[in-house]
Amino acid sequence: DTGVSQDPRHKITKRGQNVTFRCDPISEHNRLYWYRQTLGQGPEFLTYFQNEAQLEKSRLLSDRFSAERPKGSFSTLEIQRTEQGDSAMYLCASSFSRDAGYNEQFFGPGTRLTVL
Amino acid sequence: EDQVTQSPEALRLQEGESSSLNCSYTVSGLRGLFWYRQDPGKGPEFLFTLYSAGEEKEKERLKATLTKKESFLHITAPKPEDSATYLCAVHRMNYGGSQGNLIFGKGTKLSVKP
């Protein structure tokens, strides 16, 4: 399977714990994105990388959230001191972009986070 | 403020009953408009990209069109397997350093009954 993969698919944690999610993009894609989706809503942008550089972060990305893409390949999203409001589907997407105008993003299956 | 509004929120069709989903947008310079399909518990699946007013794209029973203010996803003779949530998203011009993110609507949940 050469699509975007995410791990784990489901995570249940207690409030206050830290969690980390991993995303492996399509291999030739240089851009990687993180989105959050809650029930009945469309995905909301969190952050994105071009190669290993984090180029943009949303206001939704509080200080408890951090994302990395250390070698320009896979990425991790960490949430520290989780809160019940963090419960959502976390989606990763990737694209190959030569310039800012080409942005066909392909999504992974998502990680469903439940904070008790 | 950039905004994407999809209507209706939910649509129930009988198998074979054609219809259209609407996506209206207010964005500072459109770079592209995207349609995705999302099944419950899964990530969005890419369907179409439209870049300029008047453009049309087709795939099986689906046809997407674009004007300067809205896009339509036409479904011809739908089947039960077309049941899903259809999401519309826009990519806007690079103002203020924003280059990558898509702005999504809330989606239209389509149910097709046999």
Tab-separated table of C-alpha atoms in Angstrom:
chain	number	residue	atom	x	y	z
A	1	ASP	CA	0.000	0.000	0.000
A	2	THR	CA	1.608	3.263	-1.106
A	3	GLY	CA	-0.913	5.627	0.517
A	4	VAL	CA	-0.583	7.765	3.637
A	5	SER	CA	-0.455	5.666	6.804
A	6	GLN	CA	-1.102	6.694	10.405
A	7	ASP	CA	-0.408	4.957	13.678
A	8	PRO	CA	-2.149	4.199	15.945
A	9	ARG	CA	-5.622	4.115	14.448
A	10	HIS	CA	-7.253	4.490	17.837
A	11	LYS	CA	-5.960	5.888	21.127
A	12	ILE	CA	-7.778	6.080	24.439
A	13	THR	CA	-6.046	8.032	27.186
A	14	LYS	CA	-6.789	9.663	30.496
A	15	ARG	CA	-6.873	13.410	30.926
A	16	GLY	CA	-3.453	14.798	31.673
A	17	GLN	CA	-1.500	12.103	29.848
A	18	ASN	CA	0.747	12.751	26.842
A	19	VAL	CA	0.082	11.087	23.488
A	20	THR	CA	2.074	10.873	20.253
A	21	PHE	CA	0.817	10.025	16.781
A	22	ARG	CA	2.840	9.086	13.724
A	23	CYS	CA	2.213	9.769	10.040
A	24	ASP	CA	4.053	8.236	7.083
A	25	PRO	CA	3.311	10.201	3.895
A	26	ILE	CA	3.375	9.006	0.300
A	27	SER	CA	7.083	8.543	-0.332
A	28	GLU	CA	7.704	11.150	-3.039
A	29	HIS	CA	5.571	13.851	-1.391
A	30	ASN	CA	7.425	16.869	-0.014
A	31	ARG	CA	4.540	18.424	1.940
A	32	LEU	CA	2.850	16.973	5.007
A	33	TYR	CA	-0.189	18.367	6.806
A	34	TRP	CA	-1.982	17.731	10.082
A	35	TYR	CA	-5.712	18.373	10.480
A	36	ARG	CA	-8.199	17.791	13.294
A	37	GLN	CA	-11.791	16.724	12.693
A	38	THR	CA	-14.628	16.593	15.217
A	39	LEU	CA	-18.018	14.987	14.674
A	40	GLY	CA	-20.139	16.764	12.084
A	41	GLN	CA	-17.374	19.169	11.085
A	42	GLY	CA	-14.931	19.323	8.222
A	43	PRO	CA	-11.216	18.894	8.907
A	44	GLU	CA	-9.508	21.935	10.483
A	45	PHE	CA	-5.929	22.758	9.612
A	46	LEU	CA	-3.323	22.445	12.377
A	47	THR	CA	0.110	22.681	10.778
A	48	TYR	CA	2.142	21.760	7.727
A	49	PHE	CA	5.704	20.953	6.685
A	50	GLN	CA	7.598	21.341	3.492
A	51	ASN	CA	10.351	18.752	3.728
A	52	GLU	CA	11.596	19.107	7.341
A	53	ALA	CA	10.600	22.766	7.781
A	54	GLN	CA	7.403	23.591	9.661
A	55	LEU	CA	6.046	26.478	7.588
A	56	GLU	CA	2.709	27.280	9.182
A	57	LYS	CA	0.847	26.670	12.412
A	58	SER	CA	-2.843	27.338	13.064
A	59	ARG	CA	-4.136	29.255	16.074
A	60	LEU	CA	-5.734	25.891	17.006
A	61	LEU	CA	-2.278	24.523	17.751
A	62	SER	CA	-1.869	25.477	21.404
A	63	ASP	CA	1.399	25.240	23.341
A	64	ARG	CA	0.455	21.691	24.343
A	65	PHE	CA	0.743	20.549	20.737
A	66	SER	CA	4.031	19.989	18.946
A	67	ALA	CA	4.779	18.488	15.564
A	68	GLU	CA	8.028	17.371	14.000
A	69	ARG	CA	9.237	16.006	10.703
A	70	PRO	CA	12.905	15.415	11.495
A	71	LYS	CA	14.190	14.006	8.216
A	72	GLY	CA	11.543	15.255	5.872
A	73	SER	CA	9.866	11.848	5.785
A	74	PHE	CA	7.540	10.712	8.597
A	75	SER	CA	6.022	13.154	11.073
A	76	THR	CA	4.904	12.983	14.698
A	77	LEU	CA	2.233	15.004	16.476
A	78	GLU	CA	2.464	15.125	20.266
A	79	ILE	CA	-0.217	16.395	22.612
A	80	GLN	CA	0.904	17.059	26.167
A	81	ARG	CA	-1.406	17.134	29.184
A	82	THR	CA	-4.409	16.009	27.169
A	83	GLU	CA	-7.828	17.515	27.833
A	84	GLN	CA	-11.258	16.136	27.018
A	85	GLY	CA	-11.614	18.797	24.340
A	86	ASP	CA	-8.713	17.194	22.469
A	87	SER	CA	-10.914	14.197	21.629
A	88	ALA	CA	-11.146	14.164	17.840
A	89	MET	CA	-9.926	12.442	14.691
A	90	TYR	CA	-6.406	13.562	13.812
A	91	LEU	CA	-5.789	13.392	10.082
A	92	CYS	CA	-2.526	13.517	8.208
A	93	ALA	CA	-2.279	14.396	4.522
A	94	SER	CA	0.564	14.718	2.040
A	95	SER	CA	1.092	16.343	-1.333
A	96	PHE	CA	3.778	16.957	-3.917
A	97	SER	CA	3.955	20.646	-4.655
A	98	ARG	CA	6.278	22.441	-7.030
A	99	ASP	CA	4.741	25.770	-6.151
A	100	ALA	CA	2.037	27.197	-3.934
A	101	GLY	CA	-0.614	26.664	-6.575
A	102	TYR	CA	-0.584	22.877	-6.775
A	103	ASN	CA	-1.993	21.367	-3.618
A	104	GLU	CA	-3.731	18.033	-4.224
A	105	GLN	CA	-3.664	16.540	-0.738
A	106	PHE	CA	-4.094	12.825	-0.030
A	107	PHE	CA	-5.290	11.843	3.415
A	108	GLY	CA	-4.474	8.967	5.705
A	109	PRO	CA	-7.058	6.939	7.649
A	110	GLY	CA	-6.724	9.125	10.748
A	111	THR	CA	-6.067	8.497	14.440
A	112	ARG	CA	-9.147	8.588	16.631
A	113	LEU	CA	-8.252	10.066	20.052
A	114	THR	CA	-10.561	9.677	23.032
A	115	VAL	CA	-9.626	11.495	26.237
A	116	LEU	CA	-11.447	10.195	29.314
B	1	GLU	CA	-12.971	36.045	6.458
B	2	ASP	CA	-12.520	32.986	4.242
B	3	GLN	CA	-15.543	30.738	4.388
B	4	VAL	CA	-16.850	27.554	2.780
B	5	THR	CA	-20.544	26.653	3.126
B	6	GLN	CA	-22.026	23.387	1.948
B	7	SER	CA	-25.706	22.656	1.428
B	8	PRO	CA	-27.755	20.748	2.179
B	9	GLU	CA	-26.285	19.329	5.396
B	10	ALA	CA	-27.960	15.995	4.650
B	11	LEU	CA	-29.577	14.554	1.538
B	12	ARG	CA	-31.573	11.366	1.188
B	13	LEU	CA	-32.090	9.989	-2.311
B	14	GLN	CA	-33.646	6.912	-3.800
B	15	GLU	CA	-31.379	4.822	-5.970
B	16	GLY	CA	-31.379	6.360	-9.454
B	17	GLU	CA	-32.639	9.767	-8.266
B	18	SER	CA	-30.152	12.356	-9.548
B	19	SER	CA	-29.349	15.486	-7.528
B	20	SER	CA	-26.715	18.131	-6.821
B	21	LEU	CA	-24.693	19.216	-3.791
B	22	ASN	CA	-23.681	22.845	-3.402
B	23	CYS	CA	-20.468	24.423	-2.127
B	24	SER	CA	-20.389	28.212	-1.904
B	25	TYR	CA	-17.173	29.966	-0.982
B	26	THR	CA	-15.886	33.357	0.039
B	27	VAL	CA	-12.106	33.405	-0.266
B	28	SER	CA	-9.424	35.975	-1.010
B	29	GLY	CA	-8.217	34.655	-4.342
B	30	LEU	CA	-9.017	31.050	-5.161
B	31	ARG	CA	-6.120	28.777	-6.094
B	32	GLY	CA	-8.178	25.622	-6.309
B	33	LEU	CA	-11.386	23.951	-5.139
B	34	PHE	CA	-11.330	20.319	-4.053
B	35	TRP	CA	-14.006	17.699	-3.546
B	36	TYR	CA	-13.452	14.743	-1.223
B	37	ARG	CA	-15.574	11.771	-0.212
B	38	GLN	CA	-15.435	10.572	3.391
B	39	ASP	CA	-16.815	7.291	4.691
B	40	PRO	CA	-17.558	6.945	8.438
B	41	GLY	CA	-14.405	6.496	10.516
B	42	LYS	CA	-12.077	6.980	7.541
B	43	GLY	CA	-9.959	9.758	6.091
B	44	PRO	CA	-11.210	11.888	3.164
B	45	GLU	CA	-10.726	10.359	-0.292
B	46	PHE	CA	-9.728	12.763	-3.058
B	47	LEU	CA	-12.226	13.125	-5.920
B	48	PHE	CA	-11.632	16.299	-7.968
B	49	THR	CA	-9.667	19.522	-8.244
B	50	LEU	CA	-11.116	22.541	-10.079
B	51	TYR	CA	-8.967	25.588	-10.759
B	52	SER	CA	-10.988	28.075	-12.800
B	53	ALA	CA	-14.589	29.139	-13.385
B	54	GLY	CA	-16.250	27.093	-16.104
B	55	GLU	CA	-14.124	24.026	-15.460
B	56	GLU	CA	-15.861	20.646	-15.191
B	57	LYS	CA	-14.590	17.201	-14.199
B	58	GLU	CA	-16.285	13.814	-14.220
B	59	LYS	CA	-15.729	10.472	-12.569
B	60	GLU	CA	-18.255	7.676	-12.956
B	61	ARG	CA	-21.591	9.042	-11.671
B	62	LEU	CA	-20.068	12.260	-10.304
B	63	LYS	CA	-19.543	15.570	-12.104
B	64	ALA	CA	-18.064	18.668	-10.484
B	65	THR	CA	-18.478	22.196	-11.840
B	66	LEU	CA	-17.099	25.559	-10.734
B	67	THR	CA	-18.273	29.168	-10.971
B	68	LYS	CA	-16.747	32.281	-9.429
B	69	LYS	CA	-18.763	31.850	-6.233
B	70	GLU	CA	-19.745	28.205	-5.949
B	71	SER	CA	-19.204	24.640	-7.028
B	72	PHE	CA	-21.692	21.879	-7.630
B	73	LEU	CA	-21.242	18.145	-7.329
B	74	HIS	CA	-23.817	16.485	-9.555
B	75	ILE	CA	-24.684	12.850	-8.863
B	76	THR	CA	-26.346	11.033	-11.728
B	77	ALA	CA	-28.384	7.888	-11.021
B	78	PRO	CA	-26.777	7.305	-7.612
B	79	LYS	CA	-26.312	3.859	-6.097
B	80	PRO	CA	-26.300	2.879	-2.401
B	81	GLU	CA	-22.497	2.668	-2.503
B	82	ASP	CA	-22.394	6.426	-3.195
B	83	SER	CA	-23.622	6.996	0.378
B	84	ALA	CA	-20.966	9.048	2.200
B	85	THR	CA	-20.175	12.559	3.364
B	86	TYR	CA	-18.947	14.792	0.558
B	87	LEU	CA	-16.538	17.527	1.585
B	88	CYS	CA	-15.625	20.674	-0.315
B	89	ALA	CA	-12.380	22.549	0.375
B	90	VAL	CA	-10.641	25.615	-1.025
B	91	HIS	CA	-6.997	26.566	-1.353
B	92	ARG	CA	-6.474	30.301	-1.424
B	93	MET	CA	-3.817	32.628	-2.720
B	94	ASN	CA	-0.607	32.995	-0.748
B	95	TYR	CA	-1.284	36.073	1.359
B	96	GLY	CA	0.516	36.592	4.647
B	97	GLY	CA	2.635	33.501	4.254
B	98	SER	CA	-0.118	30.906	4.197
B	99	GLN	CA	0.686	28.472	1.439
B	100	GLY	CA	-0.583	25.060	2.175
B	101	ASN	CA	-3.744	24.587	4.132
B	102	LEU	CA	-7.165	23.751	2.790
B	103	ILE	CA	-10.297	25.357	4.242
B	104	PHE	CA	-13.070	22.783	4.465
B	105	GLY	CA	-16.834	23.035	4.605
B	106	LYS	CA	-18.812	20.896	7.050
B	107	GLY	CA	-19.844	18.464	4.340
B	108	THR	CA	-23.075	17.035	2.948
B	109	LYS	CA	-24.092	13.613	4.231
B	110	LEU	CA	-25.587	11.682	1.351
B	111	SER	CA	-27.737	8.591	1.879
B	112	VAL	CA	-28.897	6.591	-1.122
B	113	LYS	CA	-31.629	4.038	-0.444
B	114	PRO	CA	-32.157	0.993	-2.677
